[in-house]
C-alpha cells in the first residue's frame, strides 16, 4: 500500500466524489436520439441538494454530488452544444435563480465566477474551462467535440445571494460510433507533455487519507509550479459507477502571483464507497496548464 506523505487541502477536508457511468462498447448515437436525450435531460427536475459545509470549508455530506439540474432553487437551463464531433460551435447554458430569472450575480470562487467541467461518461475527454457570461446571463464558450459519446457538463459556482457552493449538471449526447475506454487497473504514475506525475497514497472508503502528487521532468523535481486560479493544483475526482463531482484544491494561503512551488501538491480525500475512482490534476508551469489523470481503487 502506498504511504500518505504531505497533507493539504484548500479550505479544509475533501470529500472526494465522483462521476462516470459507462456506455456500451460500440454504441451508436444517431442525431435524433442525441436530440431526444438532451431534451429529456434538460426537462428533468432534480431535487438533490449539495452537502453542508462547516466553518472550515469541509464538506460533510455528499448530497446531490452535482448530479441534478436543480439545487436549492438554482437551475441549469438551455444547455446547447454541437451534436457531432468536429463541428465548430458553441457550448452555452444559463443558470436560473429560485425566481426563474437568469442569475447574473456571482461570487468569485478561485478567481472565477463559474468553473465548467466536461467529461465523457467513460472518463475520457476531460476539460476544465471558464466560459464567458453575457449581460443576459447566458454563459458560452467556443466548443468542438473530439469524439462521440455521452458527456456530463458540470457548472460549479457560488451565488452571491447565498455565498454557498453549488454544482449543477446535465448531459449532452454527441452522435457517432464510439467504444468506451474502461480503466483496466490502477494508474498511479502518468506522463503528460514533458512531465512525469506520480500520485502517492491510497483511498479508503469512509476514512480520510492523504494523496500527494509529485511532478518531475526528465527525472528531476519540478519546483516551478505556478499559481493557477489561486492555487498550485486543482483536483477533480470522478467515481466510475455513477456521476458525481467535487472540485478541490490544496491547503494553504493563496500564493502570491509570482510565487512558485513544487514538486509536491497534497490533498486529503475521503472516498464515499469502495470502488474505482478517476482523478484529474491540473497544474501550471511556464504559463501552460497540464492535466494528469490517475485511477485509484478505494478499499
mmCIF file of C-alpha atoms in Angstrom:
data_model
loop_
_atom_site.group_PDB
_atom_site.id
_atom_site.type_symbol
_atom_site.label_atom_id
_atom_site.label_comp_id
_atom_site.label_asym_id
_atom_site.label_seq_id
_atom_site.Cartn_x
_atom_site.Cartn_y
_atom_site.Cartn_z
ATOM 1 C CA UNK A 1 0.000 0.000 0.000
ATOM 2 C CA UNK A 2 1.173 3.492 -0.751
ATOM 3 C CA UNK A 3 2.040 5.613 2.281
ATOM 4 C CA UNK A 4 0.497 9.108 2.580
ATOM 5 C CA UNK A 5 3.018 11.905 2.608
ATOM 6 C CA UNK A 6 2.102 15.563 2.934
ATOM 7 C CA UNK A 7 -1.416 16.642 3.941
ATOM 8 C CA UNK A 8 -3.060 19.588 2.298
ATOM 9 C CA UNK A 9 -6.486 20.771 1.278
ATOM 10 C CA UNK A 10 -7.601 24.231 0.285
ATOM 11 C CA UNK A 11 -10.223 25.313 2.782
ATOM 12 C CA UNK A 12 -10.348 22.080 4.782
ATOM 13 C CA UNK A 13 -11.079 18.387 4.310
ATOM 14 C CA UNK A 14 -12.098 17.000 0.969
ATOM 15 C CA UNK A 15 -14.894 14.523 0.438
ATOM 16 C CA UNK A 16 -13.936 13.228 -2.986
ATOM 17 C CA UNK A 17 -16.962 12.423 -5.082
ATOM 18 C CA UNK A 18 -17.217 11.301 -8.464
ATOM 19 C CA UNK A 19 -18.549 10.644 -11.929
ATOM 20 C CA UNK A 20 -18.695 8.286 -14.818
ATOM 21 C CA UNK A 21 -21.244 5.665 -15.786
ATOM 22 C CA UNK A 22 -20.057 3.700 -18.783
ATOM 23 C CA UNK A 23 -21.689 3.331 -22.175
ATOM 24 C CA UNK A 24 -21.766 0.009 -24.049
ATOM 25 C CA UNK A 25 -18.841 -0.738 -26.355
ATOM 26 C CA UNK A 26 -19.524 0.058 -29.970
ATOM 27 C CA UNK A 27 -22.580 2.162 -29.135
ATOM 28 C CA UNK A 28 -24.132 4.276 -31.896
ATOM 29 C CA UNK A 29 -25.876 7.547 -31.063
ATOM 30 C CA UNK A 30 -27.924 8.841 -34.018
ATOM 31 C CA UNK A 31 -28.589 12.571 -34.322
ATOM 32 C CA UNK A 32 -32.288 12.256 -33.497
ATOM 33 C CA UNK A 33 -31.504 10.170 -30.397
ATOM 34 C CA UNK A 34 -28.937 12.733 -29.296
ATOM 35 C CA UNK A 35 -31.600 15.434 -29.567
ATOM 36 C CA UNK A 36 -34.115 13.394 -27.554
ATOM 37 C CA UNK A 37 -31.608 12.541 -24.821
ATOM 38 C CA UNK A 38 -30.575 16.150 -24.369
ATOM 39 C CA UNK A 39 -34.173 17.408 -24.301
ATOM 40 C CA UNK A 40 -35.227 14.765 -21.766
ATOM 41 C CA UNK A 41 -32.282 15.600 -19.532
ATOM 42 C CA UNK A 42 -32.998 19.332 -19.640
ATOM 43 C CA UNK A 43 -36.693 18.769 -18.855
ATOM 44 C CA UNK A 44 -35.940 16.657 -15.783
ATOM 45 C CA UNK A 45 -36.285 18.379 -12.400
ATOM 46 C CA UNK A 46 -33.628 17.246 -9.932
ATOM 47 C CA UNK A 47 -34.385 17.509 -6.252
ATOM 48 C CA UNK A 48 -30.999 16.872 -4.666
ATOM 49 C CA UNK A 49 -29.125 19.347 -2.511
ATOM 50 C CA UNK A 50 -25.446 19.862 -2.008
ATOM 51 C CA UNK A 51 -23.585 18.855 1.124
ATOM 52 C CA UNK A 52 -23.440 21.208 4.085
ATOM 53 C CA UNK A 53 -20.112 22.782 4.920
ATOM 54 C CA UNK A 54 -18.570 23.508 8.289
ATOM 55 C CA UNK A 55 -16.881 26.802 9.102
ATOM 56 C CA UNK A 56 -13.547 25.440 7.829
ATOM 57 C CA UNK A 57 -14.992 24.553 4.441
ATOM 58 C CA UNK A 58 -15.095 20.781 4.950
ATOM 59 C CA UNK A 59 -17.950 19.089 3.163
ATOM 60 C CA UNK A 60 -19.817 16.730 5.488
ATOM 61 C CA UNK A 61 -22.452 15.269 3.253
ATOM 62 C CA UNK A 62 -22.327 14.370 -0.424
ATOM 63 C CA UNK A 63 -25.936 15.383 -1.117
ATOM 64 C CA UNK A 64 -26.704 15.508 -4.817
ATOM 65 C CA UNK A 65 -22.990 15.193 -5.767
ATOM 66 C CA UNK A 66 -23.636 17.520 -8.677
ATOM 67 C CA UNK A 67 -25.940 15.044 -10.399
ATOM 68 C CA UNK A 68 -29.017 17.219 -10.863
ATOM 69 C CA UNK A 69 -30.195 20.213 -12.843
ATOM 70 C CA UNK A 70 -31.521 21.897 -9.682
ATOM 71 C CA UNK A 71 -30.052 22.658 -6.264
ATOM 72 C CA UNK A 72 -31.566 24.901 -3.616
ATOM 73 C CA UNK A 73 -33.790 26.534 -6.216
ATOM 74 C CA UNK A 74 -30.992 27.252 -8.700
ATOM 75 C CA UNK A 75 -31.393 25.522 -12.054
ATOM 76 C CA UNK A 76 -29.231 24.735 -15.060
ATOM 77 C CA UNK A 77 -31.201 25.581 -18.217
ATOM 78 C CA UNK A 78 -30.959 25.828 -22.003
ATOM 79 C CA UNK A 79 -27.853 23.683 -22.401
ATOM 80 C CA UNK A 80 -26.809 23.837 -26.056
ATOM 81 C CA UNK A 81 -23.791 22.259 -27.762
ATOM 82 C CA UNK A 82 -22.666 20.846 -31.117
ATOM 83 C CA UNK A 83 -24.258 17.443 -31.844
ATOM 84 C CA UNK A 84 -21.434 15.782 -33.790
ATOM 85 C CA UNK A 85 -17.655 15.510 -33.389
ATOM 86 C CA UNK A 86 -15.532 18.098 -35.183
ATOM 87 C CA UNK A 87 -18.460 20.530 -35.520
ATOM 88 C CA UNK A 88 -17.170 24.015 -34.754
ATOM 89 C CA UNK A 89 -19.770 25.584 -32.461
ATOM 90 C CA UNK A 90 -20.592 26.899 -29.002
ATOM 91 C CA UNK A 91 -21.432 25.302 -25.671
ATOM 92 C CA UNK A 92 -23.895 27.545 -23.839
ATOM 93 C CA UNK A 93 -26.268 27.491 -20.876
ATOM 94 C CA UNK A 94 -27.999 29.697 -18.320
ATOM 95 C CA UNK A 95 -28.253 29.486 -14.528
ATOM 96 C CA UNK A 96 -31.738 30.371 -13.274
ATOM 97 C CA UNK A 97 -32.326 31.703 -9.765
ATOM 98 C CA UNK A 98 -35.143 30.494 -7.459
ATOM 99 C CA UNK A 99 -37.484 33.060 -9.050
ATOM 100 C CA UNK A 100 -36.817 31.677 -12.531
ATOM 101 C CA UNK A 101 -34.748 34.674 -13.710
ATOM 102 C CA UNK A 102 -31.285 34.404 -15.261
ATOM 103 C CA UNK A 103 -28.682 34.614 -12.499
ATOM 104 C CA UNK A 104 -26.096 37.349 -13.054
ATOM 105 C CA UNK A 105 -24.765 37.955 -9.528
ATOM 106 C CA UNK A 106 -21.999 35.520 -8.562
ATOM 107 C CA UNK A 107 -19.208 35.454 -6.019
ATOM 108 C CA UNK A 108 -15.701 34.765 -7.246
ATOM 109 C CA UNK A 109 -14.561 31.231 -6.457
ATOM 110 C CA UNK A 110 -10.885 30.578 -7.162
ATOM 111 C CA UNK A 111 -10.722 33.738 -9.243
ATOM 112 C CA UNK A 112 -13.694 32.859 -11.473
ATOM 113 C CA UNK A 113 -17.473 33.292 -11.302
ATOM 114 C CA UNK A 114 -18.018 29.816 -12.731
ATOM 115 C CA UNK A 115 -15.989 26.687 -13.417
ATOM 116 C CA UNK A 116 -17.173 24.368 -16.191
ATOM 117 C CA UNK A 117 -16.112 20.713 -16.072
ATOM 118 C CA UNK A 118 -16.917 18.453 -19.034
ATOM 119 C CA UNK A 119 -16.119 14.732 -19.220
ATOM 120 C CA UNK A 120 -17.364 11.771 -21.253
ATOM 121 C CA UNK A 121 -19.112 9.042 -19.303
ATOM 122 C CA UNK A 122 -16.094 6.734 -19.576
ATOM 123 C CA UNK A 123 -13.802 9.389 -18.075
ATOM 124 C CA UNK A 124 -12.277 10.469 -21.384
ATOM 125 C CA UNK A 125 -12.334 13.955 -22.883
ATOM 126 C CA UNK A 126 -11.910 15.770 -19.549
ATOM 127 C CA UNK A 127 -11.900 19.578 -19.789
ATOM 128 C CA UNK A 128 -11.916 22.339 -17.166
ATOM 129 C CA UNK A 129 -12.751 25.677 -18.788
ATOM 130 C CA UNK A 130 -14.188 29.084 -17.941
ATOM 131 C CA UNK A 131 -16.947 30.343 -20.239
ATOM 132 C CA UNK A 132 -17.911 33.999 -20.560
ATOM 133 C CA UNK A 133 -21.199 35.402 -19.235
ATOM 134 C CA UNK A 134 -23.286 37.772 -21.296
ATOM 135 C CA UNK A 135 -25.363 40.595 -19.846
ATOM 136 C CA UNK A 136 -28.448 38.390 -20.266
ATOM 137 C CA UNK A 137 -26.936 35.723 -18.002
ATOM 138 C CA UNK A 138 -26.088 33.238 -20.747
ATOM 139 C CA UNK A 139 -22.717 31.520 -20.407
ATOM 140 C CA UNK A 140 -20.909 30.466 -23.578
ATOM 141 C CA UNK A 141 -17.575 29.101 -24.771
ATOM 142 C CA UNK A 142 -16.378 28.063 -28.250
ATOM 143 C CA UNK A 143 -16.681 24.289 -28.436
ATOM 144 C CA UNK A 144 -15.811 21.298 -30.576
ATOM 145 C CA UNK A 145 -16.145 17.649 -29.555
ATOM 146 C CA UNK A 146 -13.220 15.330 -30.281
ATOM 147 C CA UNK A 147 -15.274 12.134 -30.213
ATOM 148 C CA UNK A 148 -18.817 10.769 -29.987
ATOM 149 C CA UNK A 149 -20.439 9.701 -26.726
ATOM 150 C CA UNK A 150 -22.450 10.987 -23.803
ATOM 151 C CA UNK A 151 -20.836 13.811 -21.843
ATOM 152 C CA UNK A 152 -21.607 15.196 -18.386
ATOM 153 C CA UNK A 153 -21.443 19.003 -18.100
ATOM 154 C CA UNK A 154 -20.891 20.410 -14.588
ATOM 155 C CA UNK A 155 -21.376 24.073 -13.657
ATOM 156 C CA UNK A 156 -19.601 24.902 -10.375
ATOM 157 C CA UNK A 157 -20.411 28.365 -8.944
ATOM 158 C CA UNK A 158 -21.314 30.415 -5.855
ATOM 159 C CA UNK A 159 -24.497 32.556 -5.992
ATOM 160 C CA UNK A 160 -23.898 35.928 -4.330
ATOM 161 C CA UNK A 161 -27.271 35.652 -2.609
ATOM 162 C CA UNK A 162 -26.248 32.568 -0.631
ATOM 163 C CA UNK A 163 -22.450 32.506 -0.613
ATOM 164 C CA UNK A 164 -22.701 28.710 -0.772
ATOM 165 C CA UNK A 165 -21.111 26.422 -3.353
ATOM 166 C CA UNK A 166 -23.497 24.978 -5.929
ATOM 167 C CA UNK A 167 -22.894 22.351 -8.596
ATOM 168 C CA UNK A 168 -25.450 21.673 -11.324
ATOM 169 C CA UNK A 169 -25.089 19.292 -14.239
ATOM 170 C CA UNK A 170 -26.676 17.970 -17.402
ATOM 171 C CA UNK A 171 -25.714 15.524 -20.146
ATOM 172 C CA UNK A 172 -25.052 16.113 -23.820
ATOM 173 C CA UNK A 173 -25.178 13.272 -26.367
ATOM 174 C CA UNK A 174 -22.774 13.561 -29.298
ATOM 175 C CA UNK A 175 -23.747 11.438 -32.313
ATOM 176 C CA UNK A 176 -21.447 8.784 -33.774
ATOM 177 C CA UNK A 177 -19.735 5.459 -33.147
ATOM 178 C CA UNK A 178 -17.513 5.014 -30.131
ATOM 179 C CA UNK A 179 -16.036 2.400 -27.835
ATOM 180 C CA UNK A 180 -15.824 3.281 -24.129
ATOM 181 C CA UNK A 181 -12.312 3.284 -22.713
ATOM 182 C CA UNK A 182 -12.689 1.496 -19.402
ATOM 183 C CA UNK A 183 -9.941 1.761 -16.805
ATOM 184 C CA UNK A 184 -8.240 -1.654 -16.653
ATOM 185 C CA UNK A 185 -6.441 -1.097 -13.360
ATOM 186 C CA UNK A 186 -4.910 1.413 -11.021
ATOM 187 C CA UNK A 187 -2.760 4.154 -12.531
ATOM 188 C CA UNK A 188 -0.524 5.999 -10.065
ATOM 189 C CA UNK A 189 2.093 7.355 -12.467
ATOM 190 C CA UNK A 190 1.456 9.105 -15.757
ATOM 191 C CA UNK A 191 3.188 11.263 -18.355
ATOM 192 C CA UNK A 192 1.653 14.473 -19.657
ATOM 193 C CA UNK A 193 3.537 16.618 -22.135
ATOM 194 C CA UNK A 194 7.118 16.827 -20.787
ATOM 195 C CA UNK A 195 6.215 15.893 -17.205
ATOM 196 C CA UNK A 196 6.075 12.703 -15.186
ATOM 197 C CA UNK A 197 3.490 12.870 -12.387
ATOM 198 C CA UNK A 198 3.099 10.323 -9.589
ATOM 199 C CA UNK A 199 0.258 10.058 -7.090
ATOM 200 C CA UNK A 200 1.196 8.619 -3.696
ATOM 201 C CA UNK A 201 -1.332 7.456 -1.117
ATOM 202 C CA UNK A 202 -4.451 5.331 -1.020
ATOM 203 C CA UNK A 203 -8.195 5.861 -0.892
ATOM 204 C CA UNK A 204 -10.079 4.270 1.983
ATOM 205 C CA UNK A 205 -13.878 4.241 1.879
ATOM 206 C CA UNK A 206 -15.346 6.326 4.679
ATOM 207 C CA UNK A 207 -11.976 7.418 6.087
ATOM 208 C CA UNK A 208 -9.765 10.401 5.268
ATOM 209 C CA UNK A 209 -6.442 9.684 3.596
ATOM 210 C CA UNK A 210 -3.656 11.722 2.037
ATOM 211 C CA UNK A 211 -2.919 11.842 -1.691
ATOM 212 C CA UNK A 212 0.234 13.619 -2.821
ATOM 213 C CA UNK A 213 1.035 14.375 -6.451
ATOM 214 C CA UNK A 214 4.723 14.780 -7.323
ATOM 215 C CA UNK A 215 5.711 16.474 -10.579
ATOM 216 C CA UNK A 216 9.044 15.745 -12.286
ATOM 217 C CA UNK A 217 10.632 16.451 -15.648
ATOM 218 C CA UNK A 218 13.447 14.290 -17.046
ATOM 219 C CA UNK A 219 13.709 12.679 -13.630
ATOM 220 C CA UNK A 220 14.233 15.988 -11.831
ATOM 221 C CA UNK A 221 11.740 17.533 -9.363
ATOM 222 C CA UNK A 222 9.759 20.453 -10.750
ATOM 223 C CA UNK A 223 9.841 23.366 -8.310
ATOM 224 C CA UNK A 224 8.356 25.890 -10.734
ATOM 225 C CA UNK A 225 4.654 25.072 -10.276
ATOM 226 C CA UNK A 226 2.812 28.360 -10.742
ATOM 227 C CA UNK A 227 -0.419 29.625 -9.194
ATOM 228 C CA UNK A 228 -3.371 28.666 -11.355
ATOM 229 C CA UNK A 229 -6.734 30.106 -10.309
ATOM 230 C CA UNK A 230 -5.273 30.952 -6.918
ATOM 231 C CA UNK A 231 -3.728 27.555 -6.128
ATOM 232 C CA UNK A 232 -0.797 25.336 -7.120
ATOM 233 C CA UNK A 233 -3.019 22.459 -8.147
ATOM 234 C CA UNK A 234 -6.650 21.562 -8.751
ATOM 235 C CA UNK A 235 -8.085 18.089 -8.310
ATOM 236 C CA UNK A 236 -11.311 16.727 -9.764
ATOM 237 C CA UNK A 237 -12.345 13.191 -8.845
ATOM 238 C CA UNK A 238 -14.905 11.008 -10.613
ATOM 239 C CA UNK A 239 -16.381 7.751 -9.372
ATOM 240 C CA UNK A 240 -16.636 5.076 -12.015
ATOM 241 C CA UNK A 241 -20.062 3.701 -11.101
ATOM 242 C CA UNK A 242 -22.083 6.913 -11.227
ATOM 243 C CA UNK A 243 -21.981 10.588 -11.978
ATOM 244 C CA UNK A 244 -20.962 12.882 -9.150
ATOM 245 C CA UNK A 245 -18.380 15.605 -8.755
ATOM 246 C CA UNK A 246 -16.208 17.603 -6.397
ATOM 247 C CA UNK A 247 -13.609 20.219 -7.339
ATOM 248 C CA UNK A 248 -10.861 20.572 -4.714
ATOM 249 C CA UNK A 249 -7.630 22.461 -4.097
ATOM 250 C CA UNK A 250 -4.556 22.067 -1.908
ATOM 251 C CA UNK A 251 -4.270 23.524 1.564
ATOM 252 C CA UNK A 252 -2.596 26.827 2.266
ATOM 253 C CA UNK A 253 -2.871 30.556 1.831
ATOM 254 C CA UNK A 254 -3.415 31.932 -1.642
ATOM 255 C CA UNK A 255 0.012 32.081 -3.298
ATOM 256 C CA UNK A 256 1.479 35.356 -4.480
ATOM 257 C CA UNK A 257 1.132 35.875 -8.249
ATOM 258 C CA UNK A 258 4.856 35.426 -8.932
ATOM 259 C CA UNK A 259 5.434 32.643 -6.404
ATOM 260 C CA UNK A 260 6.330 29.084 -7.378
ATOM 261 C CA UNK A 261 6.158 25.761 -5.583
ATOM 262 C CA UNK A 262 6.681 22.045 -6.053
ATOM 263 C CA UNK A 263 7.312 19.313 -6.705
ATOM 264 C CA UNK A 264 4.553 18.122 -4.321
ATOM 265 C CA UNK A 265 0.871 19.045 -4.192
ATOM 266 C CA UNK A 266 -1.061 17.226 -1.454
ATOM 267 C CA UNK A 267 -4.755 16.620 -0.833
ATOM 268 C CA UNK A 268 -6.870 14.922 1.813
ATOM 269 C CA UNK A 269 -9.559 12.674 0.374
ATOM 270 C CA UNK A 270 -12.371 10.503 1.681
ATOM 271 C CA UNK A 271 -13.916 8.053 -0.768
ATOM 272 C CA UNK A 272 -17.651 7.684 -0.042
ATOM 273 C CA UNK A 273 -17.727 3.989 -1.007
ATOM 274 C CA UNK A 274 -15.362 1.220 -2.101
ATOM 275 C CA UNK A 275 -14.760 1.150 -5.829
ATOM 276 C CA UNK A 276 -12.756 2.691 -8.631
ATOM 277 C CA UNK A 277 -12.076 6.413 -8.895
ATOM 278 C CA UNK A 278 -10.680 8.586 -11.668
ATOM 279 C CA UNK A 279 -8.708 11.656 -10.615
ATOM 280 C CA UNK A 280 -7.581 14.626 -12.696
ATOM 281 C CA UNK A 281 -4.860 17.009 -11.544
ATOM 282 C CA UNK A 282 -4.471 20.419 -13.216
ATOM 283 C CA UNK A 283 -1.139 22.200 -12.691
ATOM 284 C CA UNK A 284 0.598 25.091 -14.425
ATOM 285 C CA UNK A 285 4.222 25.567 -15.480
ATOM 286 C CA UNK A 286 5.521 28.422 -17.669
ATOM 287 C CA UNK A 287 2.004 29.728 -18.178
ATOM 288 C CA UNK A 288 0.678 26.437 -19.582
ATOM 289 C CA UNK A 289 -1.871 24.228 -17.803
ATOM 290 C CA UNK A 290 -1.350 20.456 -17.879
ATOM 291 C CA UNK A 291 -3.755 17.715 -16.774
ATOM 292 C CA UNK A 292 -2.594 14.424 -15.304
ATOM 293 C CA UNK A 293 -5.049 11.544 -14.964
ATOM 294 C CA UNK A 294 -4.912 8.763 -12.340
ATOM 295 C CA UNK A 295 -7.005 5.736 -11.366
ATOM 296 C CA UNK A 296 -7.302 4.544 -7.764
ATOM 297 C CA UNK A 297 -9.315 1.777 -6.117
ATOM 298 C CA UNK A 298 -10.793 2.540 -2.694
ATOM 299 C CA UNK A 299 -10.821 -0.428 -0.355
#
